[in-house]
XYZ file of C-alpha atoms in Angstrom:
665
model
C -105.326 0.005 -34.363
C -108.467 1.623 -35.742
C -109.672 0.639 -39.176
C -110.756 3.089 -41.841
C -114.270 4.471 -41.970
C -116.638 3.101 -44.614
C -116.720 6.403 -46.490
C -112.927 6.492 -46.731
C -112.842 2.885 -47.916
C -115.303 3.747 -50.675
C -113.081 6.692 -51.625
C -110.047 4.412 -51.743
C -111.844 2.020 -54.070
C -112.781 4.887 -56.366
C -109.242 6.252 -56.459
C -107.931 2.804 -57.351
C -109.830 3.100 -60.602
C -109.479 6.835 -61.195
C -105.902 7.434 -59.984
C -107.381 10.525 -58.329
C -106.038 12.446 -55.373
C -105.809 10.710 -52.017
C -107.624 12.208 -49.043
C -105.498 14.390 -46.765
C -107.057 13.785 -43.360
C -106.582 16.277 -40.585
C -104.953 15.547 -37.251
C -108.201 14.593 -35.549
C -109.691 12.566 -38.408
C -106.794 10.320 -39.429
C -107.582 6.647 -39.810
C -105.129 4.000 -40.930
C -105.858 3.104 -44.561
C -107.443 -0.275 -45.245
C -107.113 -1.995 -48.591
C -109.701 -4.156 -50.289
C -108.632 -7.551 -51.613
C -106.322 -7.148 -54.587
C -106.124 -3.356 -54.279
C -102.463 -3.181 -53.283
C -100.852 -3.072 -56.710
C -97.746 -1.088 -55.743
C -95.483 -4.092 -54.955
C -94.220 -2.478 -51.746
C -92.162 -4.669 -49.398
C -91.327 -3.919 -45.776
C -87.976 -5.129 -44.444
C -88.219 -6.016 -40.767
C -85.849 -7.406 -38.173
C -87.651 -10.143 -36.288
C -85.659 -9.550 -33.112
C -86.494 -5.828 -32.817
C -89.798 -5.348 -34.651
C -92.464 -6.318 -32.120
C -92.279 -8.235 -28.828
C -95.416 -10.183 -27.920
C -94.368 -11.559 -24.528
C -92.295 -8.732 -22.984
C -89.036 -10.699 -22.958
C -87.279 -7.927 -24.876
C -87.011 -9.989 -28.071
C -89.174 -9.518 -31.134
C -91.020 -12.621 -32.292
C -93.455 -14.119 -34.808
C -96.494 -13.370 -32.666
C -95.329 -9.787 -32.339
C -95.183 -9.431 -36.114
C -98.625 -10.985 -36.451
C -100.011 -8.486 -33.947
C -98.762 -5.605 -36.121
C -100.082 -6.791 -39.479
C -102.756 -4.079 -39.397
C -99.964 -1.507 -39.280
C -98.155 -3.099 -42.217
C -101.392 -3.427 -44.137
C -102.186 0.233 -43.538
C -98.716 1.149 -44.735
C -99.682 -0.457 -48.019
C -97.127 -3.236 -48.081
C -97.876 -6.357 -50.076
C -94.900 -8.323 -48.727
C -92.588 -8.473 -45.733
C -88.957 -9.537 -45.792
C -88.005 -11.193 -42.504
C -84.461 -11.086 -41.197
C -82.943 -14.586 -40.781
C -85.362 -16.714 -38.782
C -83.082 -19.718 -38.304
C -81.040 -20.594 -35.208
C -77.659 -18.877 -35.184
C -74.807 -17.909 -32.900
C -75.293 -14.152 -33.292
C -78.108 -11.691 -32.708
C -78.410 -10.794 -36.411
C -78.876 -14.363 -37.594
C -76.581 -14.466 -40.617
C -74.395 -17.248 -39.184
C -77.009 -19.985 -39.504
C -76.659 -23.208 -37.519
C -79.764 -25.014 -38.837
C -81.531 -24.059 -42.078
C -84.459 -26.364 -41.385
C -85.337 -24.952 -37.965
C -86.539 -21.683 -36.477
C -84.821 -19.682 -33.752
C -86.740 -20.604 -30.569
C -86.358 -17.008 -29.353
C -88.824 -16.055 -32.093
C -91.409 -18.741 -31.431
C -92.452 -22.175 -32.646
C -93.252 -23.524 -36.093
C -96.912 -23.232 -35.142
C -96.347 -19.523 -34.438
C -94.643 -19.133 -37.803
C -97.464 -20.911 -39.622
C -99.942 -18.648 -37.868
C -98.002 -15.592 -39.064
C -98.011 -16.897 -42.636
C -101.750 -17.535 -42.566
C -102.563 -14.163 -41.015
C -100.315 -12.278 -43.438
C -101.797 -14.060 -46.442
C -105.292 -13.205 -45.228
C -104.324 -9.530 -45.543
C -102.737 -9.935 -48.951
C -99.215 -9.762 -47.533
C -96.597 -12.202 -48.792
C -93.744 -13.390 -46.596
C -90.138 -13.601 -47.802
C -87.444 -15.333 -45.758
C -83.806 -14.282 -45.682
C -81.682 -17.183 -46.953
C -77.895 -17.331 -46.624
C -76.243 -19.381 -49.372
C -72.704 -18.045 -49.174
C -71.758 -19.402 -45.769
C -72.955 -21.179 -42.660
C -72.258 -20.289 -39.081
C -69.130 -21.722 -37.487
C -71.433 -23.504 -35.051
C -73.319 -25.383 -37.770
C -73.182 -29.193 -37.361
C -71.939 -29.426 -40.949
C -68.801 -27.512 -39.998
C -68.374 -29.532 -36.814
C -68.398 -32.702 -38.915
C -66.010 -31.183 -41.439
C -63.491 -30.572 -38.644
C -63.543 -34.171 -37.450
C -61.397 -35.552 -40.222
C -60.150 -34.853 -43.723
C -61.924 -38.112 -44.581
C -65.306 -36.897 -43.348
C -67.660 -36.319 -46.322
C -68.527 -32.834 -45.065
C -64.872 -31.809 -45.159
C -65.491 -31.107 -48.858
C -68.509 -28.894 -48.059
C -66.111 -26.092 -47.113
C -62.794 -24.712 -48.347
C -60.330 -26.220 -45.853
C -56.635 -26.547 -46.607
C -53.199 -26.849 -45.055
C -51.781 -24.799 -47.953
C -54.521 -22.558 -49.369
C -52.336 -20.589 -51.776
C -51.083 -23.746 -53.476
C -54.501 -25.379 -53.542
C -56.015 -22.303 -55.187
C -53.167 -22.052 -57.700
C -53.672 -25.700 -58.679
C -57.462 -25.207 -58.991
C -58.422 -27.518 -56.163
C -61.060 -24.946 -55.208
C -62.790 -23.902 -58.457
C -64.963 -21.369 -56.600
C -61.909 -19.287 -55.638
C -59.927 -17.188 -58.097
C -57.231 -15.854 -55.802
C -55.607 -16.246 -52.408
C -56.379 -13.518 -49.864
C -54.792 -14.259 -46.512
C -57.342 -12.228 -44.545
C -60.086 -14.634 -45.673
C -58.335 -17.741 -44.293
C -58.742 -18.641 -40.640
C -57.228 -21.228 -38.320
C -59.021 -24.505 -37.784
C -57.963 -27.762 -36.181
C -59.040 -30.799 -38.166
C -59.070 -34.191 -36.501
C -59.796 -35.681 -33.090
C -58.238 -33.750 -30.226
C -57.686 -34.565 -26.583
C -55.737 -37.229 -24.701
C -56.257 -39.746 -21.916
C -53.101 -41.296 -20.478
C -49.766 -40.557 -18.769
C -47.557 -37.781 -20.131
C -44.261 -36.159 -19.197
C -44.084 -32.373 -19.579
C -40.867 -30.335 -19.818
C -40.872 -26.536 -19.981
C -37.564 -24.895 -20.916
C -37.314 -21.145 -20.316
C -33.489 -21.090 -20.331
C -33.067 -19.798 -23.878
C -34.422 -16.990 -26.000
C -37.050 -19.381 -27.367
C -39.197 -20.879 -24.617
C -40.341 -24.429 -25.382
C -42.667 -27.174 -24.205
C -41.854 -30.814 -24.883
C -44.442 -33.515 -24.134
C -43.781 -37.252 -24.318
C -45.856 -40.302 -23.525
C -44.531 -41.897 -20.336
C -44.609 -45.056 -18.225
C -42.844 -43.407 -15.281
C -44.650 -42.920 -11.975
C -47.161 -40.107 -11.933
C -46.439 -37.099 -9.723
C -48.813 -34.953 -7.718
C -48.868 -31.200 -8.136
C -45.799 -29.567 -6.582
C -46.499 -27.947 -3.201
C -43.470 -25.623 -3.274
C -45.071 -22.169 -3.575
C -41.766 -20.621 -4.642
C -42.078 -22.324 -8.047
C -44.187 -20.272 -10.440
C -44.617 -22.538 -13.425
C -47.943 -24.238 -14.040
C -49.793 -26.337 -16.558
C -53.392 -25.362 -17.234
C -55.076 -28.574 -18.269
C -58.330 -30.530 -18.342
C -62.023 -29.664 -18.501
C -62.823 -27.823 -16.348
C -59.327 -26.411 -16.405
C -57.065 -26.614 -13.378
C -53.580 -25.328 -12.581
C -50.883 -27.963 -11.834
C -47.597 -26.672 -10.358
C -44.498 -28.156 -11.997
C -41.134 -29.139 -10.424
C -37.994 -27.104 -11.041
C -35.313 -29.526 -12.297
C -32.681 -27.115 -13.601
C -31.922 -23.516 -14.464
C -35.319 -22.268 -15.797
C -36.324 -25.858 -16.555
C -39.530 -27.353 -15.131
C -40.912 -30.877 -15.409
C -43.751 -33.103 -14.234
C -45.167 -36.525 -15.094
C -48.915 -36.817 -14.643
C -52.058 -38.658 -15.659
C -54.001 -36.616 -18.181
C -57.672 -36.582 -19.135
C -58.076 -33.510 -21.306
C -60.554 -33.131 -24.192
C -58.387 -30.413 -25.697
C -54.787 -29.971 -24.529
C -52.729 -27.702 -22.291
C -51.436 -24.179 -21.671
C -48.354 -23.047 -19.756
C -48.804 -20.375 -17.085
C -46.367 -18.460 -14.907
C -49.083 -17.612 -12.398
C -52.025 -19.541 -11.047
C -53.922 -16.382 -10.132
C -53.289 -13.947 -12.978
C -54.199 -14.701 -16.581
C -53.034 -11.476 -18.199
C -49.847 -9.434 -18.484
C -47.761 -12.119 -20.150
C -48.492 -14.974 -17.735
C -50.210 -17.153 -20.360
C -48.029 -19.154 -22.780
C -49.415 -21.196 -25.640
C -48.887 -22.159 -29.237
C -48.139 -19.616 -31.949
C -51.097 -18.880 -34.187
C -51.609 -21.629 -36.743
C -49.242 -24.095 -35.004
C -51.297 -25.276 -32.087
C -51.251 -29.060 -32.638
C -48.564 -30.634 -30.500
C -46.374 -33.504 -31.709
C -45.184 -35.782 -28.911
C -41.421 -35.714 -28.438
C -40.852 -32.486 -30.399
C -40.237 -29.145 -28.655
C -42.988 -26.610 -29.348
C -41.943 -22.960 -29.349
C -44.201 -21.090 -26.937
C -45.751 -17.697 -27.502
C -47.300 -15.213 -25.125
C -48.616 -13.016 -27.938
C -52.105 -14.218 -28.868
C -51.290 -17.555 -27.227
C -53.335 -20.409 -28.693
C -54.425 -23.608 -26.963
C -51.809 -26.347 -27.314
C -53.814 -29.297 -28.585
C -53.291 -33.019 -28.068
C -54.429 -35.619 -30.547
C -54.248 -36.767 -34.149
C -55.139 -33.345 -35.469
C -53.857 -30.970 -38.119
C -53.574 -27.212 -38.013
C -55.313 -26.056 -41.180
C -57.104 -23.034 -42.591
C -60.696 -22.507 -43.685
C -61.976 -19.790 -45.995
C -64.548 -17.295 -44.740
C -64.932 -14.026 -46.613
C -67.030 -12.522 -43.800
C -64.770 -13.548 -40.941
C -63.739 -16.460 -38.785
C -67.289 -17.128 -37.557
C -68.804 -17.690 -41.033
C -67.103 -20.421 -43.121
C -67.928 -20.204 -46.828
C -69.681 -23.141 -48.482
C -67.953 -25.108 -51.262
C -70.358 -25.875 -54.126
C -67.546 -26.890 -56.482
C -67.378 -26.050 -60.173
C -70.394 -23.974 -61.151
C -71.486 -26.226 -63.998
C -72.124 -28.990 -61.454
C -73.106 -26.868 -58.449
C -76.687 -28.136 -58.341
C -75.430 -31.703 -57.901
C -73.174 -30.854 -54.958
C -74.205 -32.160 -51.562
C -74.433 -28.763 -49.818
C -76.601 -27.412 -52.662
C -78.989 -30.340 -52.299
C -79.079 -29.997 -48.506
C -79.858 -26.277 -48.689
C -82.503 -26.860 -51.356
C -84.193 -29.440 -49.145
C -84.381 -26.834 -46.374
C -85.802 -24.249 -48.781
C -88.414 -26.816 -49.844
C -89.620 -27.078 -46.270
C -90.349 -23.360 -46.046
C -91.894 -23.217 -49.514
C -94.180 -26.112 -48.629
C -95.115 -24.336 -45.398
C -96.267 -21.286 -47.335
C -93.310 -18.922 -47.667
C -93.694 -16.835 -50.827
C -90.076 -16.140 -51.679
C -86.529 -15.530 -50.524
C -84.103 -12.672 -50.183
C -80.652 -14.108 -50.920
C -77.790 -12.710 -48.882
C -74.408 -11.641 -50.287
C -74.826 -13.396 -53.627
C -71.835 -11.711 -55.260
C -69.595 -13.548 -52.777
C -70.772 -17.125 -53.442
C -68.152 -17.559 -56.159
C -65.232 -15.232 -55.542
C -65.271 -13.669 -59.013
C -67.881 -10.999 -58.305
C -68.021 -9.831 -61.924
C -67.593 -13.220 -63.569
C -70.309 -15.488 -64.999
C -70.234 -18.001 -62.144
C -72.577 -16.331 -59.652
C -75.372 -15.632 -62.165
C -75.060 -19.216 -63.425
C -75.202 -20.588 -59.889
C -78.190 -18.416 -59.004
C -80.085 -19.608 -62.067
C -79.617 -23.191 -60.888
C -80.795 -22.230 -57.401
C -83.795 -20.285 -58.657
C -84.866 -23.014 -61.076
C -84.549 -25.665 -58.361
C -86.698 -23.697 -55.887
C -89.178 -22.619 -58.540
C -89.736 -26.201 -59.681
C -91.011 -27.060 -56.222
C -92.941 -23.801 -55.863
C -94.797 -24.301 -59.153
C -96.163 -27.627 -57.948
C -98.593 -25.681 -55.753
C -98.698 -22.238 -57.419
C -99.667 -20.843 -60.813
C -96.973 -18.170 -60.699
C -93.198 -18.203 -60.259
C -91.518 -17.829 -56.901
C -90.189 -14.399 -55.939
C -86.483 -14.156 -55.263
C -84.329 -11.052 -54.833
C -80.558 -10.963 -54.577
C -78.342 -8.672 -52.552
C -75.795 -7.566 -55.152
C -74.041 -4.607 -53.567
C -72.532 -3.114 -56.708
C -73.262 -0.447 -59.300
C -76.170 -0.910 -61.702
C -73.969 -1.962 -64.620
C -72.330 -4.612 -62.439
C -75.665 -5.791 -61.060
C -77.174 -6.306 -64.524
C -75.544 -9.712 -65.278
C -77.096 -11.118 -62.095
C -80.504 -10.846 -63.762
C -79.456 -13.894 -65.765
C -80.011 -15.847 -62.574
C -82.641 -13.947 -60.598
C -85.839 -12.042 -61.404
C -85.052 -9.250 -58.904
C -81.958 -7.561 -57.488
C -81.570 -4.708 -55.041
C -80.728 -1.432 -56.727
C -78.149 0.200 -54.462
C -77.569 2.895 -57.068
C -81.112 4.171 -56.496
C -80.176 5.507 -53.073
C -76.692 6.544 -54.199
C -78.251 8.790 -56.836
C -81.152 9.981 -54.680
C -79.054 11.053 -51.711
C -76.853 13.041 -54.102
C -79.973 14.646 -55.599
C -81.235 15.696 -52.173
C -77.869 16.781 -50.796
C -76.848 18.739 -53.896
C -80.379 19.941 -54.657
C -79.960 18.839 -58.259
C -82.796 16.734 -59.660
C -82.498 17.137 -63.418
C -80.349 14.025 -63.961
C -82.249 11.583 -61.757
C -84.815 10.258 -64.241
C -82.240 9.871 -66.997
C -79.969 7.893 -64.674
C -82.737 5.512 -63.590
C -84.004 5.037 -67.133
C -80.449 4.155 -68.149
C -80.152 1.573 -65.372
C -83.391 -0.077 -66.491
C -82.235 -0.276 -70.098
C -79.074 -1.981 -68.885
C -81.095 -4.546 -66.917
C -83.534 -5.117 -69.795
C -80.660 -6.083 -72.085
C -80.161 -9.092 -69.807
C -83.732 -9.797 -68.674
C -86.713 -8.101 -70.291
C -88.832 -8.284 -67.130
C -86.066 -7.470 -64.629
C -87.341 -6.153 -61.288
C -85.212 -3.408 -59.708
C -85.794 -3.595 -55.953
C -85.518 0.080 -55.051
C -84.795 1.260 -51.519
C -83.276 3.939 -49.384
C -81.136 2.135 -46.794
C -81.084 -1.281 -45.136
C -79.745 -2.991 -42.012
C -76.132 -2.740 -43.216
C -76.112 0.962 -44.073
C -76.026 4.263 -42.261
C -79.591 5.486 -41.957
C -81.078 7.931 -44.458
C -81.893 10.376 -41.662
C -78.244 10.514 -40.625
C -77.052 11.035 -44.185
C -79.631 13.790 -44.719
C -78.792 15.456 -41.377
C -82.261 14.679 -39.992
C -83.774 17.162 -42.443
C -87.441 16.175 -42.213
C -88.346 17.830 -45.532
C -85.666 15.864 -47.364
C -86.743 12.658 -45.631
C -90.321 13.237 -46.706
C -89.232 13.878 -50.264
C -87.047 10.765 -50.254
C -90.221 8.793 -49.500
C -92.026 10.562 -52.349
C -89.224 9.717 -54.787
C -89.211 6.085 -53.665
C -92.945 5.686 -54.169
C -93.090 7.471 -57.525
C -90.225 5.799 -59.402
C -90.137 2.647 -61.511
C -89.246 -0.489 -59.569
C -90.566 -2.406 -56.588
C -89.802 -0.361 -53.451
C -88.636 -1.600 -50.054
C -89.191 0.268 -46.788
C -86.689 -0.611 -44.064
C -87.984 -0.879 -40.509
C -87.922 2.542 -38.856
C -87.299 4.464 -42.073
C -90.926 5.557 -42.104
C -90.393 6.988 -38.609
C -87.199 8.894 -39.383
C -84.790 6.658 -37.451
C -81.141 7.650 -37.604
C -77.835 5.899 -36.845
C -74.349 5.218 -38.227
C -73.291 1.706 -39.144
C -69.857 0.247 -38.402
C -68.421 1.295 -41.778
C -69.074 4.935 -40.878
C -67.664 4.790 -37.369
C -70.799 3.651 -35.574
C -72.161 0.209 -34.751
C -74.372 -2.048 -36.835
C -76.793 -2.308 -33.906
C -77.404 1.445 -34.128
C -79.046 1.038 -37.537
C -81.121 -1.926 -36.345
C -83.070 -0.192 -33.600
C -86.445 -1.500 -32.404
C -89.769 -0.035 -33.410
C -91.319 2.102 -30.674
C -95.037 1.455 -31.002
C -96.331 3.728 -28.269
C -94.012 3.746 -25.253
C -90.268 3.229 -25.454
C -90.105 0.872 -22.461
C -91.979 -1.796 -24.424
C -89.537 -1.836 -27.373
C -87.692 -5.071 -28.215
C -84.133 -4.082 -27.263
C -82.636 -7.211 -25.656
C -80.778 -8.588 -28.689
C -78.947 -5.282 -29.174
C -77.152 -5.692 -25.830
C -77.526 -2.053 -24.872
C -76.315 -0.671 -28.199
C -79.166 1.639 -29.136
C -79.643 5.392 -29.102
C -82.004 6.518 -26.347
C -81.909 10.076 -27.677
C -83.765 8.657 -30.672
C -85.875 5.961 -29.045
C -88.465 8.058 -27.276
C -92.226 8.245 -27.150
C -92.299 11.172 -29.606
C -90.812 9.092 -32.446
C -93.286 6.273 -31.834
C -95.842 4.992 -34.303
C -98.688 6.218 -32.086
C -97.288 9.745 -31.855
C -96.613 10.010 -35.583
C -100.012 8.652 -36.559
C -101.551 11.436 -34.477
C -99.341 14.123 -36.043
C -100.565 15.310 -39.438
C -97.086 16.711 -40.198
C -95.154 13.535 -39.393
C -92.968 11.526 -41.728
C -95.123 8.454 -41.138
C -98.181 10.270 -42.428
C -96.268 11.057 -45.657
C -95.493 7.361 -46.066
C -99.166 6.487 -45.575
C -100.143 9.068 -48.195
C -97.617 8.095 -50.852
C -97.864 4.323 -50.421
C -101.636 4.640 -50.781
C -101.158 6.708 -53.936
C -98.812 4.114 -55.398
C -101.176 1.262 -54.594
C -104.192 3.112 -55.983
C -102.676 4.352 -59.250
C -101.727 1.796 -61.887
C -99.262 4.167 -63.554
C -97.309 4.610 -60.303
C -97.704 1.000 -59.239
C -96.256 -0.721 -62.269
C -95.446 1.983 -64.771
C -92.326 2.450 -66.846
C -90.350 5.664 -66.519
C -89.809 7.989 -69.464
C -88.151 11.377 -69.610
C -90.092 14.616 -69.645
C -89.674 16.554 -72.879
C -88.659 19.791 -71.143
C -87.556 19.106 -67.588
C -84.835 16.523 -68.080
C -81.073 16.048 -67.958
C -80.569 18.568 -70.766
C -82.336 21.333 -68.832
C -79.769 22.401 -66.275
C -81.366 25.836 -66.037
C -84.075 24.190 -63.940
C -81.659 21.788 -62.274
C -83.645 21.485 -59.042
C -86.507 19.799 -60.907
C -86.796 16.029 -61.333
C -89.597 15.135 -63.743
C -90.735 12.013 -65.544
C -93.740 10.109 -66.775
C -94.929 6.751 -65.489
C -96.887 4.712 -68.041
C -98.689 1.483 -67.133
C -99.252 -1.498 -69.418
C -102.927 -0.501 -69.726
C -101.887 2.861 -71.183
C -102.672 4.956 -68.103
C -100.097 7.640 -67.472
C -98.941 9.925 -64.671
C -96.644 12.950 -64.544
C -94.242 13.014 -61.592
C -92.679 16.310 -60.494
C -90.212 16.964 -57.673
C -88.524 20.230 -56.733
C -85.483 19.472 -54.573
C -84.462 23.119 -54.330
C -84.441 25.303 -51.238
C -86.805 27.795 -52.892
C -89.909 27.572 -55.041
C -89.750 26.575 -58.704
C -92.353 27.529 -61.312
C -92.768 25.024 -64.141
C -94.410 25.801 -67.471
C -96.212 22.664 -68.669
C -98.505 23.564 -71.581
C -98.494 20.003 -72.943
C -99.410 18.305 -69.657
C -102.665 17.916 -67.749
C -102.538 19.568 -64.339
C -106.166 19.163 -63.305
C -106.143 15.677 -61.788
C -103.786 15.516 -58.817
C -103.023 12.059 -57.448
C -100.846 12.974 -54.464
C -98.664 15.847 -53.347
C -96.082 16.865 -50.768
C -95.392 20.353 -49.507
C -96.585 23.416 -51.383
C -98.149 22.863 -54.822
C -100.050 25.591 -56.680
C -101.513 25.230 -60.190
C -102.320 28.237 -62.346
C -103.385 27.476 -65.904
C -100.537 25.569 -67.566
C -98.056 26.366 -64.807
C -97.385 24.750 -61.472
C -95.401 26.238 -58.620
C -93.606 23.767 -56.393
C -92.321 24.983 -53.053
C -88.983 23.900 -51.596
C -88.754 20.098 -51.316
C -92.236 19.736 -52.775
C -93.591 17.010 -55.029
C -96.741 16.202 -56.968
C -98.173 13.533 -59.262
C -100.796 14.352 -61.904
C -102.876 11.875 -63.833
C -102.455 12.370 -67.610
């Protein structure tokens, strides 16, 4: 990727001081912006998915080396930090069911590759944030495997596991849980399973309830029945094999045999067909067999019938049966719990390696009372623990941002525990503004959110964004309207907060997530750098939209197109980084064009004022036709950045449809 010409670099340095207008290069003269050391003051973070961002070895999977190879792109986009999707080993493509917090997914590269990425990013002034999952582990984590071995195993207490969850919650055995919700509790067998020895099996299909009775036996073992007219089988062993039983009565079948099975048995009425009611097992939640007692069989969702000294129990997992929630105990002692200490030790490893911060997943779910005081209190303990280690080698505090998917007023208490939280209401308000073409309330709403946060934490950091990997894409919501997408970028880069750009948003990617009738993979599509065939698609297992992933939407094509969405992102991120008022300013309402002026409802206007006193006027017209604004008290001579049609005449400015401008004051 070409670097900026010396003359343009000099211009960028001058605009950093003057907050003057950015250059608007033509199609044939565009060069990716380059920032001098310390120039990126806009606090812009780029969210990327390791597995689909950039593939360095053509195996179809994004990796650390791929990210490192694209740091020039990220630098040119003006980002000062990148948030990596989960980098740890896991059982799923997305990585949120972690199986080892102290390791890296080998699909992404080695620790040496990761260290190289950290060093290269830091050399460009780009910090690296890891995604860290505190709410749950993956079902395949060794901690959970140990927990299942025995109720006496120390790690049994690291999760919420119970034979009677409703009673245990009612009697406060699980202080993290405030209520019993059956959909959050999933079957688990606790104890050693399997059997080696001689057993007698009796299947009784003579009544309305079909049963299996198994007893330990000293009788002679029998070989599998050779009478092909008998269609009753045991499926047993590892690997499994079908053993034909003997008919000993009316719909009664028996066999005595030597067993070596690490799990148990199933009953089958066919040795060739598995479906259509031929598989009989235990009813859900009752799959541990007791010798000598008939077990009622089920063909609906038949479960393995397990041998051994095991118990059928339930574990709690708010996100499903593959992600068991962690038990930190009562919040006042959470930091002394064993899982807390184990997770903190893993975080220490990455901090010591050079990671600059963490994005914390699903923090409102750690303690089940989403609006109670427990989660903020827990997060304060977590932040303080990580920051103590971080400050041993840094002069500043560690960065940490929480995913609190709630309204601004509900997010505010979480600032008691964390310095930054994602502001989901930013996009909720902005998409309404763009869809309804009504901008007059936007600034007042955001200013109100910030006052709410400040009441809890004076230096609260709202992490603003459009969409993320769990949401339907902005382009889909805005019907692929390129003018609205461009203006969404302008809003994001001109408002108070620290903005995040989600991978592909700068290219206009679209897609519906599973909540809107699509698939999550469709909003996690790979970056097309120049040619679509080189995109990292393997982890998505074919679930991506080839009508979108084409060479025309690529980075290379959009960099060459002066009218592209990507070029707007370059322009507005550079403006934010170069202008102190945009970069770190506080929003204040405009005296005329504000929530009380519904006559000019298409106009969103506010001031941004930096701590050094520098000030900028931000104007957006979200209407479908031009708007003329009379601004006798504002300076209109020093334009910082603009979008669309902007015309100044004396103390008036005309903004075309979906047009925006920033003036230095």
